[in-house]
Short mmCIF file of N, CA, C and O in Angstrom, two decimals:
data_model
loop_
_atom_site.label_atom_id
_atom_site.label_comp_id
_atom_site.label_asym_id
_atom_site.label_seq_id
_atom_site.Cartn_x
_atom_site.Cartn_y
_atom_site.Cartn_z
N VAL A 1332 -6.11 -13.84 1.26
CA VAL A 1332 -6.06 -12.39 1.10
C VAL A 1332 -5.15 -11.80 2.18
O VAL A 1332 -4.30 -10.97 1.89
N TRP A 1333 -5.34 -12.25 3.41
CA TRP A 1333 -4.55 -11.69 4.50
C TRP A 1333 -3.06 -11.95 4.27
O TRP A 1333 -2.22 -11.08 4.49
N GLY A 1334 -2.72 -13.14 3.82
CA GLY A 1334 -1.33 -13.47 3.55
C GLY A 1334 -0.73 -12.59 2.48
O GLY A 1334 0.42 -12.16 2.58
N ALA A 1335 -1.50 -12.29 1.45
CA ALA A 1335 -1.04 -11.42 0.37
C ALA A 1335 -0.81 -10.00 0.89
O ALA A 1335 0.12 -9.32 0.46
N MET A 1336 -1.62 -9.58 1.82
CA MET A 1336 -1.50 -8.21 2.34
C MET A 1336 -0.26 -8.02 3.20
O MET A 1336 0.21 -6.90 3.35
N THR A 1337 0.28 -9.09 3.77
CA THR A 1337 1.43 -8.94 4.66
C THR A 1337 2.66 -8.44 3.91
O THR A 1337 3.56 -7.89 4.53
N GLY A 1338 2.70 -8.63 2.60
CA GLY A 1338 3.84 -8.17 1.81
C GLY A 1338 3.73 -6.72 1.35
O GLY A 1338 4.63 -6.21 0.69
N MET A 1339 2.65 -6.06 1.69
CA MET A 1339 2.44 -4.68 1.27
C MET A 1339 3.18 -3.71 2.19
O MET A 1339 3.37 -4.00 3.37
N PRO A 1340 3.51 -2.55 1.64
CA PRO A 1340 4.04 -1.49 2.52
C PRO A 1340 3.00 -1.16 3.60
O PRO A 1340 1.79 -1.25 3.39
N GLU A 1341 3.48 -0.78 4.75
CA GLU A 1341 2.65 -0.57 5.95
C GLU A 1341 1.46 0.37 5.70
O GLU A 1341 0.33 0.05 6.07
N GLN A 1342 1.70 1.52 5.11
CA GLN A 1342 0.61 2.49 4.93
C GLN A 1342 -0.47 1.96 3.98
O GLN A 1342 -1.66 2.19 4.21
N ARG A 1343 -0.06 1.27 2.93
CA ARG A 1343 -1.05 0.68 2.02
C ARG A 1343 -1.92 -0.30 2.78
O ARG A 1343 -3.15 -0.32 2.64
N ARG A 1344 -1.28 -1.16 3.53
CA ARG A 1344 -2.00 -2.19 4.28
C ARG A 1344 -2.95 -1.55 5.29
O ARG A 1344 -4.11 -1.96 5.41
N ARG A 1345 -2.50 -0.54 6.00
CA ARG A 1345 -3.36 0.13 6.98
C ARG A 1345 -4.59 0.74 6.31
O ARG A 1345 -5.71 0.61 6.81
N CYS A 1346 -4.37 1.43 5.20
CA CYS A 1346 -5.50 2.04 4.49
C CYS A 1346 -6.49 0.98 4.03
O CYS A 1346 -7.71 1.16 4.15
N LEU A 1347 -5.99 -0.11 3.49
CA LEU A 1347 -6.85 -1.19 3.01
C LEU A 1347 -7.66 -1.80 4.15
O LEU A 1347 -8.86 -2.02 4.03
N ILE A 1348 -7.01 -2.07 5.27
CA ILE A 1348 -7.69 -2.65 6.42
C ILE A 1348 -8.77 -1.71 6.94
O ILE A 1348 -9.90 -2.14 7.20
N LEU A 1349 -8.43 -0.45 7.08
CA LEU A 1349 -9.42 0.51 7.60
C LEU A 1349 -10.59 0.68 6.64
O LEU A 1349 -11.73 0.85 7.07
N SER A 1350 -10.33 0.60 5.35
CA SER A 1350 -11.39 0.76 4.37
C SER A 1350 -12.27 -0.48 4.27
O SER A 1350 -13.49 -0.41 4.45
N TYR A 1351 -11.67 -1.63 4.01
CA TYR A 1351 -12.45 -2.84 3.75
C TYR A 1351 -12.89 -3.60 4.99
O TYR A 1351 -13.99 -4.13 5.02
N PHE A 1352 -12.04 -3.67 5.98
CA PHE A 1352 -12.39 -4.46 7.16
C PHE A 1352 -13.10 -3.64 8.24
O PHE A 1352 -13.87 -4.18 9.02
N GLN A 1353 -12.82 -2.34 8.29
CA GLN A 1353 -13.47 -1.49 9.28
C GLN A 1353 -14.59 -0.63 8.68
O GLN A 1353 -15.34 -0.01 9.39
N GLY A 1354 -14.63 -0.56 7.34
CA GLY A 1354 -15.70 0.17 6.67
C GLY A 1354 -15.60 1.69 6.79
O GLY A 1354 -16.61 2.38 6.70
N LEU A 1355 -14.39 2.20 6.99
CA LEU A 1355 -14.22 3.64 7.15
C LEU A 1355 -14.12 4.34 5.80
O LEU A 1355 -13.71 3.76 4.80
N THR A 1356 -14.48 5.61 5.79
CA THR A 1356 -14.40 6.43 4.58
C THR A 1356 -12.99 7.00 4.43
O THR A 1356 -12.19 6.99 5.37
N VAL A 1357 -12.73 7.53 3.26
CA VAL A 1357 -11.42 8.15 3.01
C VAL A 1357 -11.14 9.28 4.01
O VAL A 1357 -10.06 9.33 4.60
N PRO A 1358 -12.09 10.20 4.26
CA PRO A 1358 -11.81 11.24 5.25
C PRO A 1358 -11.53 10.68 6.66
O PRO A 1358 -10.67 11.20 7.37
N GLU A 1359 -12.24 9.63 7.04
CA GLU A 1359 -12.01 9.02 8.35
C GLU A 1359 -10.61 8.39 8.44
O GLU A 1359 -9.90 8.56 9.43
N ILE A 1360 -10.23 7.70 7.37
CA ILE A 1360 -8.90 7.08 7.33
C ILE A 1360 -7.82 8.15 7.38
O ILE A 1360 -6.83 8.03 8.11
N ALA A 1361 -8.03 9.21 6.62
CA ALA A 1361 -7.05 10.31 6.59
C ALA A 1361 -6.87 10.91 7.98
O ALA A 1361 -5.74 11.18 8.40
N ALA A 1362 -7.96 11.07 8.69
CA ALA A 1362 -7.88 11.64 10.04
C ALA A 1362 -7.15 10.70 11.00
O ALA A 1362 -6.30 11.14 11.78
N ILE A 1363 -7.47 9.42 10.93
CA ILE A 1363 -6.84 8.45 11.83
C ILE A 1363 -5.34 8.34 11.56
O ILE A 1363 -4.54 8.31 12.50
N LEU A 1364 -4.97 8.25 10.30
CA LEU A 1364 -3.55 8.06 9.94
C LEU A 1364 -2.79 9.38 9.78
O LEU A 1364 -1.60 9.37 9.50
N ARG A 1365 -3.52 10.48 9.92
CA ARG A 1365 -2.92 11.81 9.77
C ARG A 1365 -2.25 11.97 8.41
O ARG A 1365 -1.09 12.37 8.29
N LEU A 1366 -3.03 11.64 7.37
CA LEU A 1366 -2.59 11.76 5.98
C LEU A 1366 -3.58 12.62 5.22
O LEU A 1366 -4.74 12.76 5.63
N ALA A 1367 -3.13 13.17 4.11
CA ALA A 1367 -4.06 13.89 3.23
C ALA A 1367 -5.00 12.88 2.58
O ALA A 1367 -4.63 11.73 2.36
N GLU A 1368 -6.22 13.32 2.28
CA GLU A 1368 -7.19 12.42 1.65
C GLU A 1368 -6.66 11.90 0.32
O GLU A 1368 -6.88 10.73 -0.02
N GLY A 1369 -5.98 12.73 -0.43
CA GLY A 1369 -5.40 12.30 -1.70
C GLY A 1369 -4.37 11.20 -1.52
O GLY A 1369 -4.27 10.29 -2.34
N THR A 1370 -3.62 11.28 -0.44
CA THR A 1370 -2.63 10.25 -0.13
C THR A 1370 -3.32 8.93 0.19
O THR A 1370 -2.89 7.86 -0.26
N VAL A 1371 -4.40 8.99 0.95
CA VAL A 1371 -5.17 7.79 1.28
C VAL A 1371 -5.72 7.17 0.00
O VAL A 1371 -5.63 5.95 -0.21
N LYS A 1372 -6.27 7.99 -0.87
CA LYS A 1372 -6.80 7.48 -2.14
C LYS A 1372 -5.71 6.80 -2.96
O LYS A 1372 -5.93 5.74 -3.55
N ALA A 1373 -4.54 7.41 -3.00
CA ALA A 1373 -3.42 6.82 -3.74
C ALA A 1373 -3.00 5.49 -3.12
O ALA A 1373 -2.78 4.50 -3.84
N HIS A 1374 -2.91 5.44 -1.79
CA HIS A 1374 -2.56 4.19 -1.12
C HIS A 1374 -3.60 3.10 -1.40
O HIS A 1374 -3.24 1.94 -1.64
N LEU A 1375 -4.86 3.46 -1.37
CA LEU A 1375 -5.91 2.48 -1.64
C LEU A 1375 -5.83 1.97 -3.08
O LEU A 1375 -5.96 0.76 -3.32
N PHE A 1376 -5.61 2.85 -4.02
CA PHE A 1376 -5.49 2.44 -5.42
C PHE A 1376 -4.31 1.49 -5.59
O PHE A 1376 -4.44 0.41 -6.19
N GLN A 1377 -3.17 1.87 -5.04
CA GLN A 1377 -1.96 1.05 -5.16
C GLN A 1377 -2.14 -0.29 -4.44
O GLN A 1377 -1.70 -1.33 -4.95
N ALA A 1378 -2.78 -0.27 -3.30
CA ALA A 1378 -3.00 -1.51 -2.54
C ALA A 1378 -3.91 -2.46 -3.31
O ALA A 1378 -3.65 -3.67 -3.35
N ARG A 1379 -4.96 -1.94 -3.92
CA ARG A 1379 -5.87 -2.78 -4.70
C ARG A 1379 -5.14 -3.42 -5.88
O ARG A 1379 -5.32 -4.60 -6.16
N GLN A 1380 -4.34 -2.60 -6.56
CA GLN A 1380 -3.57 -3.12 -7.71
C GLN A 1380 -2.60 -4.21 -7.25
O GLN A 1380 -2.50 -5.26 -7.88
N GLN A 1381 -1.89 -3.96 -6.18
CA GLN A 1381 -0.91 -4.92 -5.68
C GLN A 1381 -1.60 -6.19 -5.21
O GLN A 1381 -1.13 -7.30 -5.49
N LEU A 1382 -2.72 -6.05 -4.52
CA LEU A 1382 -3.45 -7.21 -4.03
C LEU A 1382 -3.94 -8.06 -5.20
O LEU A 1382 -3.83 -9.29 -5.18
N LYS A 1383 -4.46 -7.42 -6.21
CA LYS A 1383 -4.94 -8.14 -7.39
C LYS A 1383 -3.79 -8.92 -8.03
O LYS A 1383 -3.94 -10.11 -8.34
N GLU A 1384 -2.64 -8.29 -8.21
CA GLU A 1384 -1.49 -8.96 -8.80
C GLU A 1384 -1.05 -10.15 -7.96
O GLU A 1384 -0.76 -11.22 -8.50
N LEU A 1385 -1.00 -9.98 -6.65
CA LEU A 1385 -0.58 -11.05 -5.77
C LEU A 1385 -1.55 -12.23 -5.80
O LEU A 1385 -1.14 -13.39 -5.79
N LEU A 1386 -2.85 -11.94 -5.86
CA LEU A 1386 -3.84 -13.00 -5.91
C LEU A 1386 -3.78 -13.75 -7.24
O LEU A 1386 -3.89 -14.98 -7.28
N VAL A 1387 -3.58 -13.03 -8.33
CA VAL A 1387 -3.46 -13.67 -9.64
C VAL A 1387 -2.22 -14.56 -9.66
O VAL A 1387 -2.26 -15.70 -10.14
N GLN A 1388 -1.11 -14.06 -9.12
CA GLN A 1388 0.12 -14.86 -9.07
C GLN A 1388 -0.06 -16.12 -8.23
O GLN A 1388 0.55 -17.15 -8.50
N ALA A 1389 -0.91 -16.04 -7.22
CA ALA A 1389 -1.16 -17.18 -6.35
C ALA A 1389 -2.16 -18.15 -6.98
O ALA A 1389 -2.47 -19.19 -6.40
N GLY A 1390 -2.69 -17.79 -8.15
CA GLY A 1390 -3.63 -18.66 -8.83
C GLY A 1390 -5.05 -18.58 -8.30
O GLY A 1390 -5.85 -19.48 -8.53
N ILE A 1391 -5.35 -17.52 -7.59
CA ILE A 1391 -6.70 -17.34 -7.06
C ILE A 1391 -7.54 -16.62 -8.11
O ILE A 1391 -7.19 -15.53 -8.56
N ALA A 1392 -8.64 -17.25 -8.49
CA ALA A 1392 -9.51 -16.68 -9.52
C ALA A 1392 -10.26 -15.47 -8.95
O ALA A 1392 -10.76 -15.52 -7.83
N LEU A 1393 -10.29 -14.42 -9.72
CA LEU A 1393 -11.02 -13.22 -9.31
C LEU A 1393 -12.37 -13.18 -10.01
O LEU A 1393 -12.50 -13.60 -11.15
N PRO A 1394 -13.40 -12.68 -9.35
CA PRO A 1394 -14.71 -12.57 -9.97
C PRO A 1394 -14.68 -11.67 -11.19
O PRO A 1394 -13.85 -10.76 -11.27
N ASP A 1395 -15.56 -11.93 -12.14
CA ASP A 1395 -15.66 -11.07 -13.32
C ASP A 1395 -15.99 -9.64 -12.89
O ASP A 1395 -16.68 -9.43 -11.91
N GLY A 1396 -15.47 -8.68 -13.63
CA GLY A 1396 -15.76 -7.29 -13.37
C GLY A 1396 -14.75 -6.58 -12.48
O GLY A 1396 -14.86 -5.40 -12.24
N ILE A 1397 -13.75 -7.31 -11.97
CA ILE A 1397 -12.73 -6.67 -11.17
C ILE A 1397 -11.65 -6.16 -12.11
O ILE A 1397 -11.05 -6.95 -12.84
N PRO A 1398 -11.43 -4.84 -12.14
CA PRO A 1398 -10.46 -4.28 -13.09
C PRO A 1398 -9.03 -4.67 -12.76
O PRO A 1398 -8.66 -5.01 -11.69
#
């Protein structure tokens, strides 16, 4: 997962790390990165999509129920 994340744009990666690895909320991430909450949500959505695509390309099976 970490290797796949290194290819992401910086802001996407930061949002993903703060959300999943640090457990921060969207408002907290927005405050830390000085971004609008909507921008953080967009970065998180795009990062999840990109991460999923990268993992599938790498042949890593994803659990059922992941959109």
